[in-house]
Coordinates of C-alpha atoms in Angstrom, one line a residue:
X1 CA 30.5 -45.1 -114.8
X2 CA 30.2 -48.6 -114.8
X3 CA 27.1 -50.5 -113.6
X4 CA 26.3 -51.5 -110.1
X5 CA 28.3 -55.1 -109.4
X6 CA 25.4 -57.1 -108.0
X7 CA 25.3 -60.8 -106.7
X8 CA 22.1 -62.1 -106.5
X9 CA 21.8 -65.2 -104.0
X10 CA 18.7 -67.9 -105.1
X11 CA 17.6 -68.9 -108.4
X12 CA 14.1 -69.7 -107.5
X13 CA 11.7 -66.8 -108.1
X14 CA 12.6 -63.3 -106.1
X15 CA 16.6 -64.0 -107.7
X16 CA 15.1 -64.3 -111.7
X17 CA 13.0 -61.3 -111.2
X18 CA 15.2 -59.3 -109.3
X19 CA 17.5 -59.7 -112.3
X20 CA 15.1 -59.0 -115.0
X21 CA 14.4 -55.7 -113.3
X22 CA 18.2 -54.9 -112.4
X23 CA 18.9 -55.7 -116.7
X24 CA 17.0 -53.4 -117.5
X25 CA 19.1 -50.8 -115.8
X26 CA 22.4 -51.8 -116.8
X27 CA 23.4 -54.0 -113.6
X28 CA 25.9 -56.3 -113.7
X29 CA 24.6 -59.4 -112.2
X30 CA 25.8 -62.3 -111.0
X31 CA 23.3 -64.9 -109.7
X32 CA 24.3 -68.0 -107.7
X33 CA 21.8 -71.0 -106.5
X34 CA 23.2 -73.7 -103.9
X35 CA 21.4 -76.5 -105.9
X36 CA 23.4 -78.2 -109.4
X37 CA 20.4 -76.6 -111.6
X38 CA 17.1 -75.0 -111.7
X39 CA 14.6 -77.0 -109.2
X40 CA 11.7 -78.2 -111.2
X41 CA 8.7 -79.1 -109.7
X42 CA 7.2 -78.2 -106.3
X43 CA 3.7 -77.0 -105.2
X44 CA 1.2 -75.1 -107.6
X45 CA 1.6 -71.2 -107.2
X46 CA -0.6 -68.1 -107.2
X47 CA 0.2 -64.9 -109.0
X48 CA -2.2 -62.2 -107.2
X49 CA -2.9 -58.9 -106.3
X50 CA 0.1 -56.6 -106.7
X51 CA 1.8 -59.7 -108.2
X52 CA -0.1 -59.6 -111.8
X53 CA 1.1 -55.8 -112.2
X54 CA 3.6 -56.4 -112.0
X55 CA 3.8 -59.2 -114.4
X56 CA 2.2 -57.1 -116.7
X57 CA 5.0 -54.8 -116.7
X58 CA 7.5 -57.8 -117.6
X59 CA 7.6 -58.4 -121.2
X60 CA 6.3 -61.0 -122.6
X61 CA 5.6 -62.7 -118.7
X62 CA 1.8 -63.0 -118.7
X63 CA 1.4 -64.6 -122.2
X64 CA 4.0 -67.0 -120.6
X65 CA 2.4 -67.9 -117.1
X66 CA -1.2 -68.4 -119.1
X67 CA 0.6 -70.8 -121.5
X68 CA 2.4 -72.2 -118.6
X69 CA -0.4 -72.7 -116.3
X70 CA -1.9 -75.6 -114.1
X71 CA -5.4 -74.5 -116.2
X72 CA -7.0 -76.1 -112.8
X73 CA -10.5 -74.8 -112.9
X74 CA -11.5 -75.5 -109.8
X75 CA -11.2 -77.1 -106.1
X76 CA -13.2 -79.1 -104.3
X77 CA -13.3 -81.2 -100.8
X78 CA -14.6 -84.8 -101.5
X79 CA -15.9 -87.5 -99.4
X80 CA -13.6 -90.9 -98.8
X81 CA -16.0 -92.6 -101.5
X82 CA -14.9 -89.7 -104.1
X83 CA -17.8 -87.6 -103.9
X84 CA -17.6 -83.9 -104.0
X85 CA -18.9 -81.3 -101.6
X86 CA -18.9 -78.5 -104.0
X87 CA -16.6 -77.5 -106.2
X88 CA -15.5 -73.5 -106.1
X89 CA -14.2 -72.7 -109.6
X90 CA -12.2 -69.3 -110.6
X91 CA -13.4 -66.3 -110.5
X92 CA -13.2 -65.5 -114.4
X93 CA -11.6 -61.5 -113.7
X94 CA -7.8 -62.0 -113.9
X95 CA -7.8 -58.9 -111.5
X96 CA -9.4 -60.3 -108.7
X97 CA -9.0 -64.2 -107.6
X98 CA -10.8 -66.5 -105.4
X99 CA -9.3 -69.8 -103.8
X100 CA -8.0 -70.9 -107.9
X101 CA -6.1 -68.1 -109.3
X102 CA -6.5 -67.1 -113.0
X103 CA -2.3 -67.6 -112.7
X104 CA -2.0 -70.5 -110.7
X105 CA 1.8 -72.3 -112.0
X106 CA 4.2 -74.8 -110.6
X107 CA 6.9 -73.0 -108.6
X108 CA 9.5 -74.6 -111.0
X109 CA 7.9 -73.3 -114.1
X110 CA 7.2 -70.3 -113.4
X111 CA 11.3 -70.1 -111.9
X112 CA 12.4 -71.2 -115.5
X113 CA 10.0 -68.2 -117.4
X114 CA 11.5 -65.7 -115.1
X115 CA 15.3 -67.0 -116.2
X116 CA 14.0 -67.2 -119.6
X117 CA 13.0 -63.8 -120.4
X118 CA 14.8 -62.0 -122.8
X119 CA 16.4 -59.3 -120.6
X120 CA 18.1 -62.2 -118.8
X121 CA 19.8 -63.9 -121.2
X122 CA 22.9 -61.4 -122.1
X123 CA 23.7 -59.3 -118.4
X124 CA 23.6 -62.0 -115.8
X125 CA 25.9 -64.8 -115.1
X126 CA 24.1 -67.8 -113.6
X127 CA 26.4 -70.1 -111.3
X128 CA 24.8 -73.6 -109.9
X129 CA 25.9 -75.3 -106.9
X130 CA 27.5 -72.5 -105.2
X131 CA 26.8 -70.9 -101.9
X132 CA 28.3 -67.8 -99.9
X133 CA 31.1 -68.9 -97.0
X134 CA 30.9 -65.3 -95.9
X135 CA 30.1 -61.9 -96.5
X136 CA 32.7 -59.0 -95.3
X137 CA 32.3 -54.7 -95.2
X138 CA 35.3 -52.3 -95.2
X139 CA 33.1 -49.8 -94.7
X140 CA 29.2 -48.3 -94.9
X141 CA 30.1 -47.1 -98.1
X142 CA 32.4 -49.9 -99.0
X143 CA 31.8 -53.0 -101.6
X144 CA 31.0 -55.9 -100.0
X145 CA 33.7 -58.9 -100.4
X146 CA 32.2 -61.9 -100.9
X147 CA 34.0 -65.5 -100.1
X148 CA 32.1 -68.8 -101.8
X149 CA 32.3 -72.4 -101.0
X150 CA 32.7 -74.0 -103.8
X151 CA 35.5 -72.9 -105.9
X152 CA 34.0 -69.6 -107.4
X153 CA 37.0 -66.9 -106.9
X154 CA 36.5 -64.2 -103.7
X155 CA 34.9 -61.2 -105.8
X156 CA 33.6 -57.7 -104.8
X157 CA 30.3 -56.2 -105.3
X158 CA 28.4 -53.0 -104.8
X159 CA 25.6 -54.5 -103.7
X160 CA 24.5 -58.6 -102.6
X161 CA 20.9 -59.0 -103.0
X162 CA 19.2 -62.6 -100.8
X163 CA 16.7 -64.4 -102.7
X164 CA 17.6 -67.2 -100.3
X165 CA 14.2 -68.0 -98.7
X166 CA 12.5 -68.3 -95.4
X167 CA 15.5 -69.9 -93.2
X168 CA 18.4 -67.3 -95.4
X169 CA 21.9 -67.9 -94.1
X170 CA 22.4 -64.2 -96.5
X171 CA 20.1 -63.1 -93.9
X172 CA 21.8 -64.6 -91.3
X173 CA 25.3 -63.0 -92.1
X174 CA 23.9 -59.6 -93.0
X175 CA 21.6 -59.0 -89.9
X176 CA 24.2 -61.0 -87.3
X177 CA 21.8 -63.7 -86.3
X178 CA 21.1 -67.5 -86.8
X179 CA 18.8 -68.9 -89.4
X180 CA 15.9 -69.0 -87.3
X181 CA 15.9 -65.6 -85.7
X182 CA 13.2 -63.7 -87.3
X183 CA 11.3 -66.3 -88.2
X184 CA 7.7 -67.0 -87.0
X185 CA 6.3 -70.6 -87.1
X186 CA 2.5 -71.0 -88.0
X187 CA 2.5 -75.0 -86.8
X188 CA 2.0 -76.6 -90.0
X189 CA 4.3 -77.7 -92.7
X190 CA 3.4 -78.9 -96.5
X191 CA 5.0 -81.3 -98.3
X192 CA 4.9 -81.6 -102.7
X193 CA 6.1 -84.4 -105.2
X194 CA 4.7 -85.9 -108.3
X195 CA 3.4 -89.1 -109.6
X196 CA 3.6 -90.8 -113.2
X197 CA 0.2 -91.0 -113.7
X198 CA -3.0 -89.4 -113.6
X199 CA -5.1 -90.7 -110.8
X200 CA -7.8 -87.4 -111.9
X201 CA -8.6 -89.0 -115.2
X202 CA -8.5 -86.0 -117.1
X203 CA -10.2 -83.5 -114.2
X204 CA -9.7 -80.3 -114.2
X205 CA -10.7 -79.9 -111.0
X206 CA -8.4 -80.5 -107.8
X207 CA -9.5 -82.5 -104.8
X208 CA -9.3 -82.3 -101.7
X209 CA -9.8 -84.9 -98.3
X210 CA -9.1 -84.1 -94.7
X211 CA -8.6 -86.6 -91.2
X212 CA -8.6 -85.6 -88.0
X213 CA -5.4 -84.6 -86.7
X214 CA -4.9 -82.0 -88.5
X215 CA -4.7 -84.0 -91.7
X216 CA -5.1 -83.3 -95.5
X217 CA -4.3 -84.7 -99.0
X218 CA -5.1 -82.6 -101.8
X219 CA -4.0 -84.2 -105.8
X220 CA -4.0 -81.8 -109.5
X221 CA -3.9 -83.2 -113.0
X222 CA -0.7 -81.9 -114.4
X223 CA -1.5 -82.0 -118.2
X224 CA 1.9 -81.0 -119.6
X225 CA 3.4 -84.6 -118.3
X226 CA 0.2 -86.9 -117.6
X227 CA 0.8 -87.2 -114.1
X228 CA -0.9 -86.4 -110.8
X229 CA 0.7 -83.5 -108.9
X230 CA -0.1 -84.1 -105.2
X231 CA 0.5 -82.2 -101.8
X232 CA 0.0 -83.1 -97.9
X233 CA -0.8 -80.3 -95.6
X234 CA -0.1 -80.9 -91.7
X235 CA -1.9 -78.4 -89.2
X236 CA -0.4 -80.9 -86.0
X237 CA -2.2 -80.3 -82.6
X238 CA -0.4 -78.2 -80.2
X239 CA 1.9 -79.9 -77.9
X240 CA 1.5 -79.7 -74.3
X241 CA 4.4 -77.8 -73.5
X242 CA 7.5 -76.3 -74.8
X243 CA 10.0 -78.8 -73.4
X244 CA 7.8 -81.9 -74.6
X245 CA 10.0 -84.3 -77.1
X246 CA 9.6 -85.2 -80.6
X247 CA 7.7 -87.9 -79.4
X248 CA 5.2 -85.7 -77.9
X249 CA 5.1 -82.9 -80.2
X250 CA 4.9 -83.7 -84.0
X251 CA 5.8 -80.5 -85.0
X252 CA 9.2 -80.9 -83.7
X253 CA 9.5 -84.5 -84.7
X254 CA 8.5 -82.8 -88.6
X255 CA 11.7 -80.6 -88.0
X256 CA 13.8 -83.5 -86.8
X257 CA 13.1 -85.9 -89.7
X258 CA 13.4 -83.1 -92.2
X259 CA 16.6 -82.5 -90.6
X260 CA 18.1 -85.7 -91.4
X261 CA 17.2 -85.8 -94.6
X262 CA 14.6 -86.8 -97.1
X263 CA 14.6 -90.4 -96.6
X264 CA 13.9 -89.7 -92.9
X265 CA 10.9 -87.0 -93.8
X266 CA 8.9 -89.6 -96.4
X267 CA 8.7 -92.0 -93.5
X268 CA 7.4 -89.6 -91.1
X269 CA 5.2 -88.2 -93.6
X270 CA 3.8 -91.8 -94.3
X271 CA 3.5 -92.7 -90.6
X272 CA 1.4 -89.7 -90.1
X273 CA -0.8 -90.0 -93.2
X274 CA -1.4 -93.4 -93.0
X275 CA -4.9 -94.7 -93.0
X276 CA -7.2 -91.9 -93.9
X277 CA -8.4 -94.2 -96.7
X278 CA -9.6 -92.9 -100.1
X279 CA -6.8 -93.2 -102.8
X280 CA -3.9 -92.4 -99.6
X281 CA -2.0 -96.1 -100.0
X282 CA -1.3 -95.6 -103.1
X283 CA -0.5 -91.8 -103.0
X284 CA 2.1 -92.4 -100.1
X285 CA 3.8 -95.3 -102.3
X286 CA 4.3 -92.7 -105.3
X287 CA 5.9 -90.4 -102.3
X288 CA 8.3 -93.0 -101.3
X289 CA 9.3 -93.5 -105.2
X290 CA 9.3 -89.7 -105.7
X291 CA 12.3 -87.8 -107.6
X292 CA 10.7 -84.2 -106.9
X293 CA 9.8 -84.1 -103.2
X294 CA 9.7 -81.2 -101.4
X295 CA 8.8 -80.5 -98.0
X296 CA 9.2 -77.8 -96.0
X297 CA 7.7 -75.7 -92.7
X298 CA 5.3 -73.4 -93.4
X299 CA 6.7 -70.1 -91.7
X300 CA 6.7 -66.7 -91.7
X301 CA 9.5 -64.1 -91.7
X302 CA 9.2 -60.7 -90.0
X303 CA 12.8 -59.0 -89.9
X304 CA 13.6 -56.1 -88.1
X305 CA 14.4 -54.2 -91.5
X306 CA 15.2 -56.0 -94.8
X307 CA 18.6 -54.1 -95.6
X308 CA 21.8 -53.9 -93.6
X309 CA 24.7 -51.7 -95.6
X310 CA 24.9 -53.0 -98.7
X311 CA 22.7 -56.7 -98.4
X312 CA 19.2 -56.7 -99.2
X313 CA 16.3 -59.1 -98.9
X314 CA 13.9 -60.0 -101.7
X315 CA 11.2 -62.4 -100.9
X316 CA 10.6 -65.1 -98.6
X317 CA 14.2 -63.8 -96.9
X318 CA 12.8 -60.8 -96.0
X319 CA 9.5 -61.1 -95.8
X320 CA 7.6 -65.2 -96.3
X321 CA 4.5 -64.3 -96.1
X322 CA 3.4 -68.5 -94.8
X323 CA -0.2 -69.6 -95.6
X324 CA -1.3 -66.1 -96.9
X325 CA -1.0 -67.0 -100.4
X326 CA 1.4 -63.8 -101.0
X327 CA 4.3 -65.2 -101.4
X328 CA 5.2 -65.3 -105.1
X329 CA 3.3 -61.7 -105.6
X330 CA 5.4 -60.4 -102.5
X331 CA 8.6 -61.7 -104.6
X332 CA 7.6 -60.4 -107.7
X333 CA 6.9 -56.9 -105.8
X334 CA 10.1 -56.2 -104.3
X335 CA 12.2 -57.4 -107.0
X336 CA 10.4 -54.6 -109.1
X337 CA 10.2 -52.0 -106.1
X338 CA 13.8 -52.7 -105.0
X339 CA 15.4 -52.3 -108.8
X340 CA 13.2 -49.0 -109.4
X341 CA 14.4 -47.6 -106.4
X342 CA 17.8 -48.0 -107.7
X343 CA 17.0 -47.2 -111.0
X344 CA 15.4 -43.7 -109.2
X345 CA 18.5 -42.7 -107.1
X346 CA 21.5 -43.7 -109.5
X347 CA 25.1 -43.2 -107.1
X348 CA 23.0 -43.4 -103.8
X349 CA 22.7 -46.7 -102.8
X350 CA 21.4 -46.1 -99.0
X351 CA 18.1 -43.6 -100.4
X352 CA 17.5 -46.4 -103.0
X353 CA 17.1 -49.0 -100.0
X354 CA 15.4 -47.0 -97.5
X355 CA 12.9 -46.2 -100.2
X356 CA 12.6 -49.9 -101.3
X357 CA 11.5 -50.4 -97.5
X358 CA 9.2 -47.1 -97.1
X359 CA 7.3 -49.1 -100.1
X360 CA 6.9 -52.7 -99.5
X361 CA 6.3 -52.3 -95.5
X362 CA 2.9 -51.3 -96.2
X363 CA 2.4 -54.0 -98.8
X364 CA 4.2 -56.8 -96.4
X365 CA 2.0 -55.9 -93.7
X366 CA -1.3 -55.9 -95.5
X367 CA -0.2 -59.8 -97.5
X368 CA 1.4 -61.4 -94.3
X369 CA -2.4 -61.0 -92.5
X370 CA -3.3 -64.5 -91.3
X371 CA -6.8 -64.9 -92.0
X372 CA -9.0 -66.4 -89.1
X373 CA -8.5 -69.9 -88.4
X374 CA -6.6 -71.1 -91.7
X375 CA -4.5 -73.7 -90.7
X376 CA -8.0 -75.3 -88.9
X377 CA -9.7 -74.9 -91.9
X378 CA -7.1 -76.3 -94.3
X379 CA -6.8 -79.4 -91.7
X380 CA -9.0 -79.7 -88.9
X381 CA -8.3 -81.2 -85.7
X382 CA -11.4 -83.3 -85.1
X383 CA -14.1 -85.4 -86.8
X384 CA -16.4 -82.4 -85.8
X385 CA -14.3 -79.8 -87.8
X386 CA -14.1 -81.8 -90.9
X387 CA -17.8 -82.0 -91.2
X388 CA -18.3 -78.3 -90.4
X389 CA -15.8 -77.3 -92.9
X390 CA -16.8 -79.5 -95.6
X391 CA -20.5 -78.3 -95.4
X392 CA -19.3 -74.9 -95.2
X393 CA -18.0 -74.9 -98.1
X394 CA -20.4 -77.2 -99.7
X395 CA -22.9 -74.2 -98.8
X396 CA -20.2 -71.5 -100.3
X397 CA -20.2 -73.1 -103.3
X398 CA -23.8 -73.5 -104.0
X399 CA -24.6 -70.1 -103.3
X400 CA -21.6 -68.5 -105.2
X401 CA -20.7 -66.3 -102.5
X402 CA -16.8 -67.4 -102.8
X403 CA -15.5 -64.5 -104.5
X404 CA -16.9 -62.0 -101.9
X405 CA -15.8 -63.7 -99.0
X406 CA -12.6 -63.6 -100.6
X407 CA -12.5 -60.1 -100.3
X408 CA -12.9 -59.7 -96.6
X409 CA -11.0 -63.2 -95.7
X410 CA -7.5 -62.6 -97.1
X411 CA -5.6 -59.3 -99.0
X412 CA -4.6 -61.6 -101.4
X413 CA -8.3 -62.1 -102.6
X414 CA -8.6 -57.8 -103.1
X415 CA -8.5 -56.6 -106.3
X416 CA -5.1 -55.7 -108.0
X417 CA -5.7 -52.0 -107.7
X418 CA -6.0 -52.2 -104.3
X419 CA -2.2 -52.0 -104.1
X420 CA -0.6 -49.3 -106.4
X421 CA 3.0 -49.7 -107.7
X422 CA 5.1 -46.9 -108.2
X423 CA 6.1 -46.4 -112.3
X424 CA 9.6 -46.4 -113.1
X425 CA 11.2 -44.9 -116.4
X426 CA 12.6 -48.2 -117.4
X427 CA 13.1 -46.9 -121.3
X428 CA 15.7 -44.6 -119.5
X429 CA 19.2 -45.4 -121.3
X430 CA 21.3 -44.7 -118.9
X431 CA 22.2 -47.2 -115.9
X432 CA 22.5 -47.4 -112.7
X433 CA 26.4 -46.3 -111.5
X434 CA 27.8 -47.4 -108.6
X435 CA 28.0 -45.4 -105.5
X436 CA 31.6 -44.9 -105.8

């Protein structure tokens, strides 16, 4: 029988890994990404927990993302003179991370190893600037007919897989809802962009400085391209009511400006950050000169189920797991759980699904835990919270105690065995049919 006809929709890192898995098995895959080419860039990246197994299982991956990586060393909150509080450095056991992860990367790097890997080069068909117009079923047992925007010809498949991310129109079309639905806001939103020069001098350390309202600024050396690699973290107070306007409630003025387009967001962005002193002037000029800014709310996604008939959700469309720090290991996870469930029931589509669920609930529940007070820790409200936090953490790391904090603060600090992955029989030759 031929292989399983599969569109995959998002190139960023749940659509590449997704692929790799569904090579292996002898899918036919066709990938397609809204944007003209691979997105290069954005914020730094931790690979963790369940993550690293399964990028141990990848051929090839984890010499890669070591090669690849921000080789940050550590973090620290500084005064507005420059001085550090502490610095809190990694953890130096790959199987168990503390705030630096042994594979922290750049979200566009570690997107171009994925589509790099050897498996993907000769089974999947990559397609830039194309999006889905709509997605049709005959039937529950029926392909799925697929019409595109942008010239690419109306094609059937067995299977549409959306790597689409937190607001997915795949998961809008599949589950009959808007954009939004599903979708839980935590308040906050980050924004990421580079500058062309390296205001760390060499550091290996990234800093951090906070203002009240919910305010931070935290810059990396990027040592690949000699430049600084900075990102802005907003925790904005809480409005005073749900009808307030923009005006009154920045978190909806954040959604406004970034809904008008990036122009609009940099000068809300600089508005806000203006005038917490330190190096900020100059880091909100490089913004406004900026080729790779990214900014985006920081949200969660908690779907009803993450399959409907024949679409499925991989990553932050089913499951964003927000300021957890899950995200890419939570994308890395289903994209191996979801092939290897149709690797393990070849011809039945529907168990392969409902086992790809039973599996990753658990894990989705257990890396989509908030820890206490995050986003006020991140960026406090008040002069009175900055001080607590940095001394905190000034006293953290003195006394070393990071790492077991870690443990009980956040699932994505636990050890990697903490979440066991079921073993597929990859070196099987046979491939996956369709259900046909």
């Amino acid at each position: 029988m031929a292989g399983l006809r599969v569109l995959i929709v998002g190139a960023s890192i749940a659509g590449p890994a997704t692929a790799y898995w569904l090579s292996k098995a002898g899918a036919r895959i066709t990938i397609i990404e809204r944007f003209p080419s691979l997105r290069e860039g954005g914020q730094a990246i931790d690979i963790r927990v369940c993550g690293v197994s399964v990028m141990r299982k990848m051929h090839g991956m984890e010499e890669r993302v070591r090669a690849q990586s921000t080789q940050e060393e550590g973090v620290s909150f500084i005064r507005p003179d420059g001085r550090p509080y502490g610095v809190i450095r990694m953890t130096g056991n790959p199987d168990r991370q503390s705030l630096i992860s042994e594979y922290e990367i750049y979200r566009g790097d570690l997107s171009k190893i994925l589509v790099d890997l050897p498996e993907q080069k000769s089974s999947i068909d990559y397609i830039f600037g194309e999006e889905v117009a709509s997605i049709r079923y005959e039937g529950d047992k029926a392909p799925v007919t697929v019409e595109f925007k942008n010239g690419t010809a109306r094609s059937e498949f067995d299977l549409v897989i959306g790597c689409d991310g937190s607001f997915s129109r795949t998961r809008a079309m599949a589950l009959g809802c808007g954009v939004r639905d599903h979708v839980i806001p935590t308040r906050s939103w980050a924004a990421y962009y580079s500058i062309p020069k390296d205001l760390c001098n060499g550091s290996k350390i990234g800093v951090g400085i906070s203002a009240v309202g919910g305010r931070t600024i935290s810059i990396g050396s990027d040592r690949f391209t000699e430049s600084t690699r900075v990102a802005l973290f907003a925790n904005p107070p809480s409005s005073p009511s749900s009808s307030s306007s923009s005006a009154q409630d920045p978190m909806r003025a954040f959604r406004e400006a970034l809904s008008e387009g990036q122009d609009h967001v940099k000068l809300h962005i600089a508005n806000r950050f203006r005038g917490m002193g330190w190096i900020t002037d100059e880091l909100l000029q490089g913004m406004m000169d900026s080729k790779d800014f990214y900014a985006s709310e920081i949200v969660q996604v908690k779907a009803p189920s993450i399959f409907d008939r024949r679409v499925v959700l991989v990553g932050d469309a089913g499951y964003a797991a927000g300021p957890t720090g899950g995200g890419t290991s939570l994308a890395l996870t289903g994209a191996y759980v979801l092939a290897g469930s149709l690797f393990k029931y070849p011809g039945d589509i529907d168990a392969a699904l409902a086992e790809y669920e039973q599996v990753m609930r658990p894990i989705i529940t257990e890396l989509q835990k908030i820890p206490p007070f995050v986003n006020t820790i991140m960026a406090p409200q008040t002069a009175w919270g900055i001080w607590l936090r940095n001394h905190l953490f000034a006293l953290i790391a003195w006394t070393g105690v990071a790492e077991f904090l870690g443990t009980y603060f956040a699932a994505g600090f636990s050890d990697s065995k903490k979440f066991p992955l079921p073993d597929y029989d990859w070196d099987r030759k046979d491939t996956i049919p369709t259900s046909r």
